[in-house]
PDB file of C-alpha atoms in Angstrom:
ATOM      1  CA  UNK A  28     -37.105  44.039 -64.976  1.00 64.00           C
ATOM      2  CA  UNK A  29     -34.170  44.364 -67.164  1.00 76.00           C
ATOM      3  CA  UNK A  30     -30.686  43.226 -65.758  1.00 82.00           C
ATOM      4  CA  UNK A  31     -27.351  43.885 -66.690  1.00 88.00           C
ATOM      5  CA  UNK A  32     -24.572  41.519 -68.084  1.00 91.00           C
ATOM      6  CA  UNK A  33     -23.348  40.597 -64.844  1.00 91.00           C
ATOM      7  CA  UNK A  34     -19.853  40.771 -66.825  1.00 93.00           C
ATOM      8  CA  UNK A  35     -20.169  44.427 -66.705  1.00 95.00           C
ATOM      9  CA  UNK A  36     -21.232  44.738 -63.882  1.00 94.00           C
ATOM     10  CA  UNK A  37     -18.217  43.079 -62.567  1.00 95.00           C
ATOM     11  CA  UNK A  38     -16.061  45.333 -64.172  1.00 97.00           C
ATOM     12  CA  UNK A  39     -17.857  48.355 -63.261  1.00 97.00           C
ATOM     13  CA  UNK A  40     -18.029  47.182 -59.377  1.00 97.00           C
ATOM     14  CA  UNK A  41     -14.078  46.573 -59.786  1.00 97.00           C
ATOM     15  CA  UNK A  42     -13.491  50.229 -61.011  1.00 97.00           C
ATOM     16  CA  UNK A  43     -15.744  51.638 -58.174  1.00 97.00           C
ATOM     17  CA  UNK A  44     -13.828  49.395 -55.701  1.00 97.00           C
ATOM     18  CA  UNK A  45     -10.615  50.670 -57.321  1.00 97.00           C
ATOM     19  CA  UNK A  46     -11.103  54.532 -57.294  1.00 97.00           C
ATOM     20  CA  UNK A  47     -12.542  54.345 -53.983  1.00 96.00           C
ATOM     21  CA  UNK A  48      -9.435  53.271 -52.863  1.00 97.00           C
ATOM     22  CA  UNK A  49      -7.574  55.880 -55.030  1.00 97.00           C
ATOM     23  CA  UNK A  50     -10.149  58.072 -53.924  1.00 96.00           C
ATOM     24  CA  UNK A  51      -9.609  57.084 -49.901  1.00 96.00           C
ATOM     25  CA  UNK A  52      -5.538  57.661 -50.326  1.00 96.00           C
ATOM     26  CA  UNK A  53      -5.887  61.369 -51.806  1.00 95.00           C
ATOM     27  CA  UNK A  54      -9.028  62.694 -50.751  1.00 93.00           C
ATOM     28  CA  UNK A  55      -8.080  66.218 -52.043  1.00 95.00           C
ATOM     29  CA  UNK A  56      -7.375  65.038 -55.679  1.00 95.00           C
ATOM     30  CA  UNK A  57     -10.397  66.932 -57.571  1.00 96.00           C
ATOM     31  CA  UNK A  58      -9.512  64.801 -60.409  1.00 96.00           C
ATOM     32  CA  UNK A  59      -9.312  61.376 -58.650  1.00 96.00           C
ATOM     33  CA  UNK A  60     -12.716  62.471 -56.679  1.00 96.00           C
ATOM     34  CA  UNK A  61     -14.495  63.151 -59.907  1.00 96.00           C
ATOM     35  CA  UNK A  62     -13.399  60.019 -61.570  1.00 97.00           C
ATOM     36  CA  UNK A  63     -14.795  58.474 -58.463  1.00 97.00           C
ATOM     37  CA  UNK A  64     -18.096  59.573 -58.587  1.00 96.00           C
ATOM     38  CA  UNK A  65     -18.658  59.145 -61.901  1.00 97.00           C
ATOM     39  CA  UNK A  66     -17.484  55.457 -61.605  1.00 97.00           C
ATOM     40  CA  UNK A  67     -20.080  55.764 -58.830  1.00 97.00           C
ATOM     41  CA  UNK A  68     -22.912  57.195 -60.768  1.00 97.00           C
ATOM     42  CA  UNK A  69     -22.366  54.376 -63.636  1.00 96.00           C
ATOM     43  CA  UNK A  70     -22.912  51.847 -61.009  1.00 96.00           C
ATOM     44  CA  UNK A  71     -26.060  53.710 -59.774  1.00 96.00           C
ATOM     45  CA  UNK A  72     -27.845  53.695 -63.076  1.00 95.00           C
ATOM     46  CA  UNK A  73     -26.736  49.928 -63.780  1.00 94.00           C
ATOM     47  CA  UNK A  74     -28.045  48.730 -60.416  1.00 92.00           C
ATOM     48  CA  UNK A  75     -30.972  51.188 -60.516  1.00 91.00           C
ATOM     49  CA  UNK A  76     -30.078  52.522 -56.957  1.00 92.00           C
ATOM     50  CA  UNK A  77     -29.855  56.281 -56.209  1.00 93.00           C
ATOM     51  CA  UNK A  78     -27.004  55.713 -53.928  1.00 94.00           C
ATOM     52  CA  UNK A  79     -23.509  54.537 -54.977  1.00 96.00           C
ATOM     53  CA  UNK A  80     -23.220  52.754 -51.719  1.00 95.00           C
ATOM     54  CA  UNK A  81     -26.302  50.564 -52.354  1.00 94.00           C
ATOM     55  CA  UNK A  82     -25.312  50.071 -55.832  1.00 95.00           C
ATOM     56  CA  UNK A  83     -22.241  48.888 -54.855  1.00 96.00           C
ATOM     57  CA  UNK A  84     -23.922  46.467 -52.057  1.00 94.00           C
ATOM     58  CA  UNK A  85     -26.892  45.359 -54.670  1.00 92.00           C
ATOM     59  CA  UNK A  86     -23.886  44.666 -57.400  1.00 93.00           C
ATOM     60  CA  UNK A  87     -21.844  42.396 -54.628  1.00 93.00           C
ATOM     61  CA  UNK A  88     -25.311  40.425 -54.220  1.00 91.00           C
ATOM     62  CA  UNK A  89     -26.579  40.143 -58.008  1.00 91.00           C
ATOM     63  CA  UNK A  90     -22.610  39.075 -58.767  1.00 92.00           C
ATOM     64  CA  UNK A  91     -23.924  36.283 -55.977  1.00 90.00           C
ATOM     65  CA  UNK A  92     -26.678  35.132 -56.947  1.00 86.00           C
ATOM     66  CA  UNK A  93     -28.696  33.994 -59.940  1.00 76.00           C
ATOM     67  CA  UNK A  94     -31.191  36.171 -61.766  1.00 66.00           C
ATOM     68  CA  UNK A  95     -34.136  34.807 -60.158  1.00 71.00           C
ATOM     69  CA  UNK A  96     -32.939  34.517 -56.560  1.00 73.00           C
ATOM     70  CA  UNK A  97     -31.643  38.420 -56.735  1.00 73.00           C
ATOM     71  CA  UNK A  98     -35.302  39.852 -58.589  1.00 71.00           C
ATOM     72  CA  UNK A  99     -36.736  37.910 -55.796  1.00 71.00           C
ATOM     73  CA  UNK A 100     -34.565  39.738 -52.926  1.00 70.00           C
ATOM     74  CA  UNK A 101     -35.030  42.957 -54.417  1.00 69.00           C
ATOM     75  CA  UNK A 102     -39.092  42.398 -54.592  1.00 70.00           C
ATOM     76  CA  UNK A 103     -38.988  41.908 -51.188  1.00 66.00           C
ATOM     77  CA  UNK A 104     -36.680  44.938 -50.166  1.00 66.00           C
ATOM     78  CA  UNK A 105     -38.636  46.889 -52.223  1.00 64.00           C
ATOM     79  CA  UNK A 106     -41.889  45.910 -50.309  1.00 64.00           C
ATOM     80  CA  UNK A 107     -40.122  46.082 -47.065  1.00 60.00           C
ATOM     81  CA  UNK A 108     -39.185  50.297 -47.743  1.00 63.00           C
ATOM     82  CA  UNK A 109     -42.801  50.879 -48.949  1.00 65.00           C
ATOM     83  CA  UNK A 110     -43.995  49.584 -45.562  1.00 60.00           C
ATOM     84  CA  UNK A 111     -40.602  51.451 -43.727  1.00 55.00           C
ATOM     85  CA  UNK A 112     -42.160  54.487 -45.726  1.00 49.00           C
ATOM     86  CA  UNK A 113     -45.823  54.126 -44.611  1.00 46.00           C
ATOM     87  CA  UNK A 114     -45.148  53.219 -41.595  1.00 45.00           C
ATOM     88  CA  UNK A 115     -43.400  56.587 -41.016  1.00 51.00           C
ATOM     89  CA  UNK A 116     -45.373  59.007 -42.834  1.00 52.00           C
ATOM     90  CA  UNK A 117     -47.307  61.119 -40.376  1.00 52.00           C
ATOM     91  CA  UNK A 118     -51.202  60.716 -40.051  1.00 56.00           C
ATOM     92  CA  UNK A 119     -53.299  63.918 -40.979  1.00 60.00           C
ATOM     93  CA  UNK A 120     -54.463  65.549 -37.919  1.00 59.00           C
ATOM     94  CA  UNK A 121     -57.214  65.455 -37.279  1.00 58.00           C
ATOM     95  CA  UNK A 122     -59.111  69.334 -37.743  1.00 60.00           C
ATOM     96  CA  UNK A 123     -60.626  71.290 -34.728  1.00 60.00           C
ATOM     97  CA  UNK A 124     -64.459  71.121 -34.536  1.00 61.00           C
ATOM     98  CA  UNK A 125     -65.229  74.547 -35.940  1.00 62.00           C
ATOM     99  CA  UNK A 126     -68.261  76.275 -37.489  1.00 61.00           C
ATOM    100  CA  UNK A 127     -68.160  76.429 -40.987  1.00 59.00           C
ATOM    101  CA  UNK A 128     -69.615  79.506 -43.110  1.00 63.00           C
ATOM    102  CA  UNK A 129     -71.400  78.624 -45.949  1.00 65.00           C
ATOM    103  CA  UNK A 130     -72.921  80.859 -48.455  1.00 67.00           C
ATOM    104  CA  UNK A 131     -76.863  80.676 -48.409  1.00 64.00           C
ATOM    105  CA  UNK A 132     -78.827  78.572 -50.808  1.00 64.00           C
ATOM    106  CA  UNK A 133     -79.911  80.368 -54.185  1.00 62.00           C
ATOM    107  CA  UNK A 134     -83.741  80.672 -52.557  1.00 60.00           C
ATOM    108  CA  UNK A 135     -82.185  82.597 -49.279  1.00 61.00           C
ATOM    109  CA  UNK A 136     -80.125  84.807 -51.627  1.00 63.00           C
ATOM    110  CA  UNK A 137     -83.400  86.559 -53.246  1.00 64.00           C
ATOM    111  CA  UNK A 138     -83.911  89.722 -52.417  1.00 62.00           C
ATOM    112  CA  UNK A 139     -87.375  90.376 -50.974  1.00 64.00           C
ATOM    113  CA  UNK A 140     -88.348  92.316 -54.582  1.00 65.00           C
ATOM    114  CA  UNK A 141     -87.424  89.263 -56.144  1.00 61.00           C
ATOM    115  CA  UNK A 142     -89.905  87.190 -53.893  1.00 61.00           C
ATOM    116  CA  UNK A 143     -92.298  89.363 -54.823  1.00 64.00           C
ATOM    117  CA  UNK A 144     -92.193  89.632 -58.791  1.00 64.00           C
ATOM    118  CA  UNK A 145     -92.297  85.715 -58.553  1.00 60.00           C
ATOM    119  CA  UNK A 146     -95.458  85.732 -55.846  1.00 62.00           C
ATOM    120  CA  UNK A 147     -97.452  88.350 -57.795  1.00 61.00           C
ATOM    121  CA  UNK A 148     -98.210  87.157 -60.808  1.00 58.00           C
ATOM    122  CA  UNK A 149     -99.787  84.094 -59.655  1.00 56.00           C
TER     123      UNK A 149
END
């Protein structure tokens, strides 16, 4: 897995930090709430997270840690959803004991004429 320049990623975690606060003072700016978001977004696709929240949390611990130590706690958090996410996933039901219909095999499907033709020259 790639990582970013934690440099960057120090600077982009700053300007979240910093519109969020902007953000927090005037929530009704439209201007100040789009700037925030998009500092957001920038910090989702450089921490590979889908929410700016976690971004923000996995850019605090990568900032941290060292490269290996952070691939290392994200392998395992990664692991630990999969199993969150099978865990919940329903089971198929199980399907009602019913009769099922099937068409007849090609020798039941003859009409009797057909039997016939077939029987009589032999």
């Amino acid at each position: 897995m790639l990582l970013p320049a934690k440099a960057e990623v120090a600077r982009q975690l700053r300007r979240y930090r910093a519109w969020e606060r902007v953000m927090l003072a005037a929530p009704n700016d439209r201007t100040v709430r789009t700037t925030f978001e998009d500092s957001g977004y920038t910090l989702c696709v450089l921490m590979g997270k889908r929410c700016a929240r976690e971004a923000a949390d996995a850019a605090e611990r990568y900032l941290r840690t060292n490269h290996v130590t952070y691939l290392q706690e994200q392998q395992i958090t990664c692991l630990q959803e999969q199993h969150v996410t099978c865990v919940q996933e329903p089971k198929e039901r199980p399907r009602p004991a019913t009769a099922v219909r099937r068409r007849p095999s090609a020798v039941d499907r003859r009409s009797p004429a057909a039997e016939r033709r077939s029987t009589a020259g032999r």
